[in-house]
């Protein structure tokens, strides 16, 4: 067993592969979640995409300011991949913001079974100096 076992899914902030992703990571380190918006058709993406899925135009990053969402769907993971086995069972949830944008993340503080429609709050977790993730709290 490696000592460097990852406890959560997260972003390693010094491993950006494009300037666009670098900007996303730098904002995330400041606990700002960025979405992207197509410069041509206005479609928004969360997490951000650099190019629009509909028309392949360039998207621009902007801060996603909504913090509250409703549980849209979830899955309880009993049999986790090795890197997350110490966390199992855990809940991966899709939260829907009032804008309609959806985000997939772990719910880390559930004390009972999740229920579709329940309130979720966006939060951030600094796993270590170079690793950060976002998560849902209930
Ligand atoms: Zn577009």
Coordinates of N, CA, C and O and ligand atoms in Angstrom, one line a residue:
X1 N 0.8 -1.2 0.0 CA 0.0 0.0 0.0 C 0.9 1.3 0.0 O 1.7 1.4 0.8
X2 N 0.6 2.1 -0.9 CA 1.3 3.4 -1.0 C 0.9 4.4 0.2 O -0.3 4.4 0.5
X3 N 1.9 5.1 0.7 CA 1.5 6.1 1.7 C 0.9 7.3 1.0 O 0.2 8.1 1.7
X4 N 1.1 7.5 -0.2 CA 0.5 8.7 -0.9 C -0.9 8.4 -1.5 O -1.3 8.9 -2.5
X5 N -1.6 7.6 -0.8 CA -3.0 7.2 -1.2 C -3.9 8.5 -1.3 O -3.9 9.3 -0.3
X6 N -4.6 8.6 -2.3 CA -5.5 9.8 -2.5 C -6.8 9.5 -1.7 O -7.3 8.5 -1.8
X7 N -7.2 10.5 -0.9 CA -8.4 10.3 -0.1 C -9.6 10.7 -0.8 O -10.7 10.2 -0.6
X8 N -9.5 11.7 -1.7 CA -10.7 12.2 -2.4 C -10.3 12.3 -3.9 O -9.1 12.5 -4.2
X9 N -11.3 12.4 -4.7 CA -11.1 12.8 -6.1 C -10.8 14.3 -6.0 O -11.4 15.0 -5.2
X10 N -9.8 14.8 -6.7 CA -9.5 16.2 -6.6 C -8.6 16.6 -7.7 O -8.2 15.8 -8.6
X11 N -8.3 17.9 -7.8 CA -7.4 18.5 -8.8 C -6.0 18.7 -8.2 O -5.9 19.3 -7.1
X12 N -5.0 18.3 -8.9 CA -3.6 18.6 -8.5 C -3.3 19.9 -9.1 O -3.3 20.0 -10.4
X13 N -3.1 20.9 -8.3 CA -3.1 22.3 -8.8 C -1.8 22.6 -9.6 O -1.8 23.7 -10.2
X14 N -0.8 21.8 -9.6 CA 0.4 22.1 -10.4 C 0.5 21.3 -11.6 O 1.6 21.1 -12.2
X15 N -0.6 20.7 -12.0 CA -0.6 19.8 -13.2 C -1.5 20.3 -14.3 O -2.2 19.5 -15.0
X16 N -1.5 21.6 -14.6 CA -2.4 22.1 -15.7 C -1.8 21.7 -17.0 O -0.6 21.7 -17.2
X17 N -2.6 21.3 -17.9 CA -2.1 20.8 -19.2 C -2.4 21.9 -20.3 O -1.8 21.8 -21.3
X18 N -3.2 22.9 -20.0 CA -3.4 24.0 -20.9 C -3.5 25.3 -20.1 O -3.8 25.2 -18.9
X19 N -3.3 26.4 -20.7 CA -3.4 27.7 -20.0 C -4.9 27.9 -19.5 O -5.1 28.4 -18.4
X20 N -5.9 27.4 -20.2 CA -7.3 27.5 -19.8 C -7.5 26.7 -18.5 O -8.0 27.2 -17.6
X21 N -6.9 25.5 -18.4 CA -7.0 24.7 -17.3 C -6.2 25.2 -16.1 O -6.6 25.2 -14.9
X22 N -5.1 25.9 -16.4 CA -4.3 26.5 -15.4 C -5.1 27.6 -14.7 O -5.1 27.8 -13.5
X23 N -5.8 28.4 -15.5 CA -6.7 29.5 -14.9 C -7.7 28.9 -14.0 O -8.1 29.4 -13.0
X24 N -8.3 27.8 -14.5 CA -9.3 27.1 -13.7 C -8.7 26.6 -12.3 O -9.3 26.9 -11.3
X25 N -7.5 26.1 -12.4 CA -6.9 25.6 -11.2 C -6.5 26.7 -10.2 O -6.7 26.6 -9.0
X26 N -6.0 27.8 -10.8 CA -5.6 29.0 -9.9 C -6.8 29.5 -9.2 O -6.8 29.9 -8.1
X27 N -8.0 29.6 -9.9 CA -9.2 30.1 -9.3 C -9.6 29.1 -8.2 O -10.0 29.5 -7.1
X28 N -9.5 27.8 -8.5 CA -9.9 26.8 -7.5 C -9.1 26.9 -6.2 O -9.7 26.7 -5.1
X29 N -7.9 27.2 -6.4 CA -7.0 27.4 -5.2 C -7.5 28.5 -4.3 O -7.3 28.6 -3.1
X30 N -8.2 29.5 -5.0 CA -8.8 30.6 -4.2 C -10.2 30.3 -3.8 O -10.9 31.2 -3.4
X31 N -10.6 29.1 -3.9 CA -11.9 28.6 -3.6 C -13.0 29.3 -4.5 O -14.0 29.6 -4.0
X32 N -12.6 29.5 -5.7 CA -13.6 30.0 -6.7 C -13.8 28.9 -7.7 O -12.8 28.4 -8.3
X33 N -15.0 28.5 -8.0 CA -15.3 27.5 -9.0 C -15.6 28.3 -10.3 O -16.5 29.2 -10.3
X34 N -14.9 27.9 -11.3 CA -15.1 28.6 -12.6 C -16.0 27.8 -13.5 O -15.9 26.5 -13.6
X35 N -16.9 28.4 -14.2 CA -17.6 27.8 -15.3 C -17.1 28.4 -16.6 O -16.3 29.3 -16.6
X36 N -17.5 27.9 -17.7 CA -17.2 28.5 -19.0 C -18.4 28.8 -19.8 O -19.4 28.1 -19.6
X37 N -18.3 29.8 -20.7 CA -19.4 30.2 -21.5 C -18.9 30.3 -22.9 O -17.9 31.0 -23.2
X38 N -19.7 29.8 -23.8 CA -19.3 29.8 -25.2 C -19.4 31.3 -25.7 O -20.4 31.9 -25.5
X39 N -18.4 31.7 -26.4 CA -18.4 33.1 -26.9 C -19.3 33.3 -28.1 O -19.7 34.4 -28.5
X40 N -19.8 32.2 -28.7 CA -20.7 32.3 -29.8 C -22.2 32.1 -29.5 O -23.0 32.9 -29.7
X41 N -22.5 30.9 -28.8 CA -23.9 30.6 -28.5 C -24.3 30.8 -27.1 O -25.5 30.8 -26.7
X42 N -23.3 31.1 -26.2 CA -23.6 31.4 -24.8 C -23.9 30.2 -23.9 O -24.2 30.3 -22.7
X43 N -23.7 29.0 -24.4 CA -23.9 27.8 -23.6 C -22.9 27.8 -22.5 O -21.7 28.1 -22.7
X44 N -23.3 27.4 -21.3 CA -22.4 27.4 -20.1 C -22.1 25.9 -19.8 O -22.9 25.0 -19.9
X45 N -20.8 25.8 -19.3 CA -20.3 24.4 -18.9 C -19.8 24.5 -17.5 O -19.0 25.3 -17.2
X46 N -20.1 23.5 -16.7 CA -19.6 23.3 -15.4 C -19.4 21.8 -15.1 O -20.4 21.1 -15.2
X47 N -18.2 21.4 -14.8 CA -17.0 22.1 -14.9 C -16.7 22.7 -16.3 O -17.3 22.2 -17.2
X48 N -15.9 23.7 -16.4 CA -15.7 24.4 -17.7 C -15.1 23.5 -18.8 O -14.3 22.6 -18.5
X49 N -15.6 23.8 -20.0 CA -14.9 23.2 -21.2 C -14.3 24.4 -21.9 O -14.9 25.5 -22.0
X50 N -13.2 24.1 -22.6 CA -12.5 25.1 -23.3 C -13.2 25.4 -24.7 O -13.2 26.5 -25.1
X51 N -13.8 24.4 -25.2 CA -14.5 24.5 -26.5 C -15.9 24.1 -26.4 O -16.2 23.0 -25.8
X52 N -16.8 24.8 -27.0 CA -18.3 24.5 -27.0 C -18.5 23.1 -27.6 O -18.0 22.9 -28.7
X53 N -19.4 22.3 -27.0 CA -19.7 21.0 -27.6 C -20.6 21.2 -28.8 O -20.7 20.3 -29.6
X54 N -21.4 22.3 -28.9 CA -22.3 22.4 -29.9 C -21.7 23.0 -31.2 O -22.0 22.6 -32.3
X55 N -20.9 24.0 -31.1 CA -20.3 24.7 -32.3 C -18.8 24.8 -32.3 O -18.2 25.4 -33.2
X56 N -18.1 24.1 -31.3 CA -16.7 24.1 -31.2 C -16.0 25.5 -31.1 O -14.8 25.6 -31.3
X57 N -16.8 26.5 -30.7 CA -16.2 27.8 -30.5 C -15.5 27.8 -29.2 O -15.7 27.0 -28.3
X58 N -14.6 28.8 -29.0 CA -13.9 29.0 -27.8 C -14.8 29.4 -26.7 O -15.7 30.3 -26.9
X59 N -14.6 28.9 -25.5 CA -15.4 29.3 -24.3 C -14.5 30.2 -23.4 O -13.2 30.0 -23.4
X60 N -15.1 31.0 -22.6 CA -14.3 31.8 -21.7 C -14.7 31.5 -20.3 O -15.9 31.2 -20.0
X61 N -13.7 31.5 -19.4 CA -14.0 31.2 -18.0 C -14.7 32.4 -17.3 O -14.4 33.6 -17.6
X62 N -15.6 32.1 -16.4 CA -16.1 33.1 -15.5 C -16.5 32.4 -14.2 O -16.8 31.2 -14.2
X63 N -16.5 33.2 -13.1 CA -16.8 32.6 -11.8 C -18.2 32.1 -11.7 O -19.2 32.8 -12.1
X64 N -18.4 30.9 -11.2 CA -19.7 30.4 -10.9 C -20.0 30.8 -9.5 O -19.4 30.3 -8.6
X65 N -21.0 31.7 -9.3 CA -21.2 32.3 -8.0 C -22.3 31.6 -7.2 O -22.4 31.8 -6.0
X66 N -23.1 30.7 -7.8 CA -24.1 30.0 -7.1 C -23.5 29.0 -6.1 O -22.5 28.3 -6.5
X67 N -23.9 29.0 -4.9 CA -23.3 28.1 -3.8 C -24.3 27.0 -3.4 O -24.0 26.0 -2.7
X68 N -25.6 27.3 -3.6 CA -26.6 26.3 -3.1 C -27.3 25.6 -4.3 O -27.5 26.2 -5.4
X69 N -27.5 24.3 -4.1 CA -28.1 23.5 -5.1 C -29.0 22.5 -4.5 O -29.2 22.4 -3.3
X70 N -29.8 21.8 -5.4 CA -30.6 20.7 -4.9 C -30.1 19.4 -5.5 O -29.6 19.3 -6.6
X71 N -30.2 18.4 -4.7 CA -29.8 17.0 -5.1 C -30.6 16.6 -6.3 O -31.8 16.4 -6.1
X72 N -30.0 16.4 -7.4 CA -30.7 16.0 -8.6 C -30.6 14.4 -8.7 O -31.6 13.8 -9.1
X73 N -29.5 13.9 -8.4 CA -29.3 12.4 -8.5 C -28.1 12.0 -7.7 O -27.2 12.9 -7.5
X74 N -28.0 10.8 -7.4 CA -26.8 10.3 -6.6 C -26.6 8.8 -6.8 O -27.5 8.1 -7.3
X75 N -25.4 8.4 -6.5 CA -25.1 7.0 -6.4 C -24.3 6.7 -5.2 O -23.5 7.6 -4.8
X76 N -24.6 5.6 -4.5 CA -23.8 5.2 -3.3 C -22.8 4.2 -3.8 O -23.2 3.2 -4.4
X77 N -21.5 4.5 -3.6 CA -20.5 3.6 -4.0 C -20.0 2.7 -2.9 O -19.5 3.2 -1.9
X78 N -20.3 1.4 -3.0 CA -19.9 0.5 -1.9 C -18.6 -0.1 -2.2 O -17.8 -0.4 -1.4
X79 N -18.4 -0.4 -3.5 CA -17.1 -1.0 -4.0 C -16.3 0.0 -4.7 O -16.5 0.2 -5.9
X80 N -15.4 0.6 -4.0 CA -14.7 1.8 -4.5 C -13.4 1.3 -5.2 O -12.8 0.3 -4.9
X81 N -12.9 2.2 -6.1 CA -11.5 1.9 -6.6 C -10.5 2.0 -5.4 O -10.8 2.6 -4.4
X82 N -9.4 1.4 -5.6 CA -8.4 1.3 -4.5 C -8.1 2.6 -3.9 O -8.0 2.7 -2.6
X83 N -7.9 3.7 -4.7 CA -7.5 5.0 -4.1 C -8.6 5.6 -3.2 O -8.3 6.5 -2.4
X84 N -9.8 5.1 -3.3 CA -10.9 5.6 -2.5 C -11.5 4.6 -1.6 O -12.5 4.9 -0.9
X85 N -10.9 3.4 -1.5 CA -11.5 2.3 -0.7 C -11.7 2.7 0.8 O -12.6 2.2 1.4
X86 N -10.8 3.6 1.3 CA -10.9 3.9 2.7 C -12.2 4.8 3.0 O -12.6 5.0 4.1
X87 N -12.7 5.4 1.9 CA -13.9 6.3 2.0 C -15.2 5.5 1.8 O -16.3 6.1 2.1
X88 N -15.2 4.3 1.3 CA -16.4 3.6 1.0 C -17.1 3.1 2.2 O -16.5 2.8 3.2
X89 N -18.4 3.1 2.2 CA -19.3 3.6 1.1 C -19.3 5.1 1.1 O -19.3 5.7 2.2
X90 N -19.4 5.7 -0.1 CA -19.5 7.1 -0.2 C -20.5 7.5 -1.2 O -20.9 6.6 -2.0
X91 N -20.9 8.8 -1.2 CA -22.0 9.2 -2.1 C -21.4 10.2 -3.1 O -20.8 11.2 -2.8
X92 N -21.7 9.9 -4.4 CA -21.3 10.8 -5.5 C -22.7 11.4 -5.9 O -23.6 10.7 -6.2
X93 N -22.7 12.7 -5.9 CA -24.0 13.4 -6.1 C -24.0 14.4 -7.3 O -22.9 15.0 -7.5
X94 N -25.1 14.5 -8.0 CA -25.2 15.5 -9.0 C -26.1 16.6 -8.3 O -27.3 16.3 -8.0
X95 N -25.6 17.8 -8.1 CA -26.4 18.9 -7.6 C -26.8 19.8 -8.8 O -26.0 20.0 -9.7
X96 N -28.0 20.3 -8.7 CA -28.5 21.2 -9.7 C -28.7 22.6 -9.1 O -29.4 22.7 -8.1
X97 N -28.0 23.6 -9.7 CA -28.1 24.9 -9.2 C -29.3 25.6 -9.8 O -29.9 25.1 -10.8
X98 N -29.8 26.7 -9.2 CA -31.0 27.3 -9.7 C -30.9 27.7 -11.2 O -31.9 27.7 -11.9
X99 N -29.7 28.0 -11.6 CA -29.5 28.3 -13.1 C -29.7 27.1 -14.0 O -29.8 27.3 -15.2
X100 N -29.8 25.9 -13.4 CA -29.9 24.7 -14.2 C -28.6 24.0 -14.4 O -28.6 22.8 -14.9
X101 N -27.5 24.6 -14.1 CA -26.2 24.0 -14.3 C -26.1 22.9 -13.2 O -26.6 23.1 -12.1
X102 N -25.4 21.8 -13.6 CA -25.3 20.7 -12.6 C -23.8 20.4 -12.4 O -23.0 20.6 -13.3
X103 N -23.5 19.9 -11.2 CA -22.1 19.6 -10.8 C -22.1 18.3 -10.1 O -22.9 18.0 -9.2
X104 N -21.1 17.4 -10.4 CA -21.0 16.2 -9.8 C -19.8 16.3 -8.7 O -18.8 16.7 -9.1
X105 N -20.1 15.8 -7.5 CA -19.1 15.9 -6.5 C -19.5 14.9 -5.3 O -20.7 14.5 -5.3
X106 N -18.6 14.7 -4.4 CA -18.9 13.8 -3.3 C -19.8 14.7 -2.3 O -19.6 15.9 -2.2
X107 N -20.7 14.0 -1.6 CA -21.3 14.5 -0.4 C -20.5 13.9 0.8 O -20.4 12.7 0.9
X108 N -19.9 14.8 1.6 CA -18.9 14.3 2.6 C -19.5 14.3 4.0 O -18.8 13.8 4.9
X109 N -20.6 14.8 4.3 CA -21.1 14.9 5.7 C -22.5 14.4 5.9 O -23.2 14.9 6.7
X110 N -22.9 13.4 5.1 CA -24.2 12.8 5.2 C -24.4 12.0 6.5 O -23.5 11.2 6.8
X111 N -25.5 12.2 7.2 CA -25.7 11.4 8.4 C -26.9 10.4 8.2 O -27.2 9.6 9.0
X112 N -27.6 10.6 7.1 CA -28.7 9.7 6.7 C -28.7 9.5 5.2 O -27.9 10.1 4.5
X113 N -29.6 8.7 4.8 CA -29.7 8.5 3.3 C -30.0 9.8 2.6 O -30.8 10.6 3.0
X114 N -29.4 10.0 1.4 CA -29.7 11.2 0.6 C -31.1 11.1 0.1 O -31.6 10.0 -0.1
X115 N -31.6 12.3 -0.2 CA -33.0 12.3 -0.8 C -32.9 13.3 -2.0 O -32.5 14.4 -1.8
X116 N -33.4 12.9 -3.1 CA -33.5 13.7 -4.3 C -34.3 15.0 -3.9 O -35.3 14.9 -3.2
X117 N -33.8 16.1 -4.2 CA -34.4 17.4 -3.9 C -33.9 18.1 -2.6 O -34.2 19.2 -2.4
X118 N -33.1 17.3 -1.9 CA -32.5 17.9 -0.6 C -31.5 19.0 -1.0 O -31.0 19.1 -2.1
X119 N -31.3 20.0 0.0 CA -30.4 21.1 -0.2 C -29.0 20.7 -0.1 O -28.6 19.9 0.8
X120 N -28.2 21.2 -1.0 CA -26.7 20.9 -1.0 C -26.0 22.3 -1.0 O -26.5 23.3 -1.6
X121 N -24.9 22.3 -0.4 CA -24.1 23.5 -0.4 C -22.7 23.2 -0.9 O -22.1 22.2 -0.5
X122 N -22.2 24.1 -1.8 CA -20.9 23.9 -2.4 C -19.8 24.3 -1.4 O -19.9 25.3 -0.8
X123 N -18.8 23.4 -1.3 CA -17.7 23.7 -0.4 C -16.4 23.2 -1.1 O -16.4 22.5 -2.1
X124 N -15.3 23.6 -0.5 CA -14.0 23.3 -1.0 C -13.2 22.6 0.0 O -13.4 22.8 1.2
X125 N -12.3 21.8 -0.4 CA -11.4 21.0 0.5 C -10.0 21.1 0.0 O -9.7 20.6 -1.1
X126 N -9.1 21.6 0.8 CA -7.7 21.6 0.5 C -7.2 20.2 1.0 O -7.0 20.1 2.3
X127 N -6.9 19.3 0.2 CA -6.5 18.0 0.6 C -5.0 18.0 1.1 O -4.6 17.4 2.1
X128 N -4.2 18.8 0.3 CA -2.8 19.1 0.8 C -2.4 20.3 0.0 O -3.2 21.0 -0.6
X129 N -1.1 20.7 0.1 CA -0.7 22.0 -0.4 C -0.9 22.1 -1.9 O -1.1 23.2 -2.5
X130 N -1.0 21.0 -2.6 CA -1.1 21.0 -4.1 C -2.4 20.3 -4.6 O -2.4 20.0 -5.8
X131 N -3.3 20.0 -3.7 CA -4.4 19.3 -4.2 C -5.7 19.8 -3.5 O -5.8 20.1 -2.3
X132 N -6.7 20.1 -4.4 CA -7.9 20.7 -3.9 C -9.1 20.1 -4.6 O -9.0 19.6 -5.7
X133 N -10.2 20.0 -4.0 CA -11.4 19.5 -4.6 C -12.6 20.4 -4.1 O -12.5 21.1 -3.2
X134 N -13.7 20.2 -4.8 CA -14.9 20.8 -4.4 C -15.8 19.6 -4.0 O -15.6 18.5 -4.4
X135 N -16.8 19.9 -3.1 CA -17.6 18.9 -2.6 C -19.0 19.5 -2.2 O -19.2 20.7 -2.2
X136 N -19.9 18.6 -1.9 CA -21.2 19.0 -1.4 C -21.3 18.8 0.1 O -20.8 17.8 0.6
X137 N -21.9 19.7 0.7 CA -22.3 19.5 2.1 C -23.8 19.6 2.2 O -24.5 20.3 1.5
X138 N -24.4 18.8 3.2 CA -25.8 18.9 3.4 C -26.2 19.8 4.6 O -25.3 20.0 5.4
Ligands
LIG1 ZN1 -21.4 27.4 -28.5

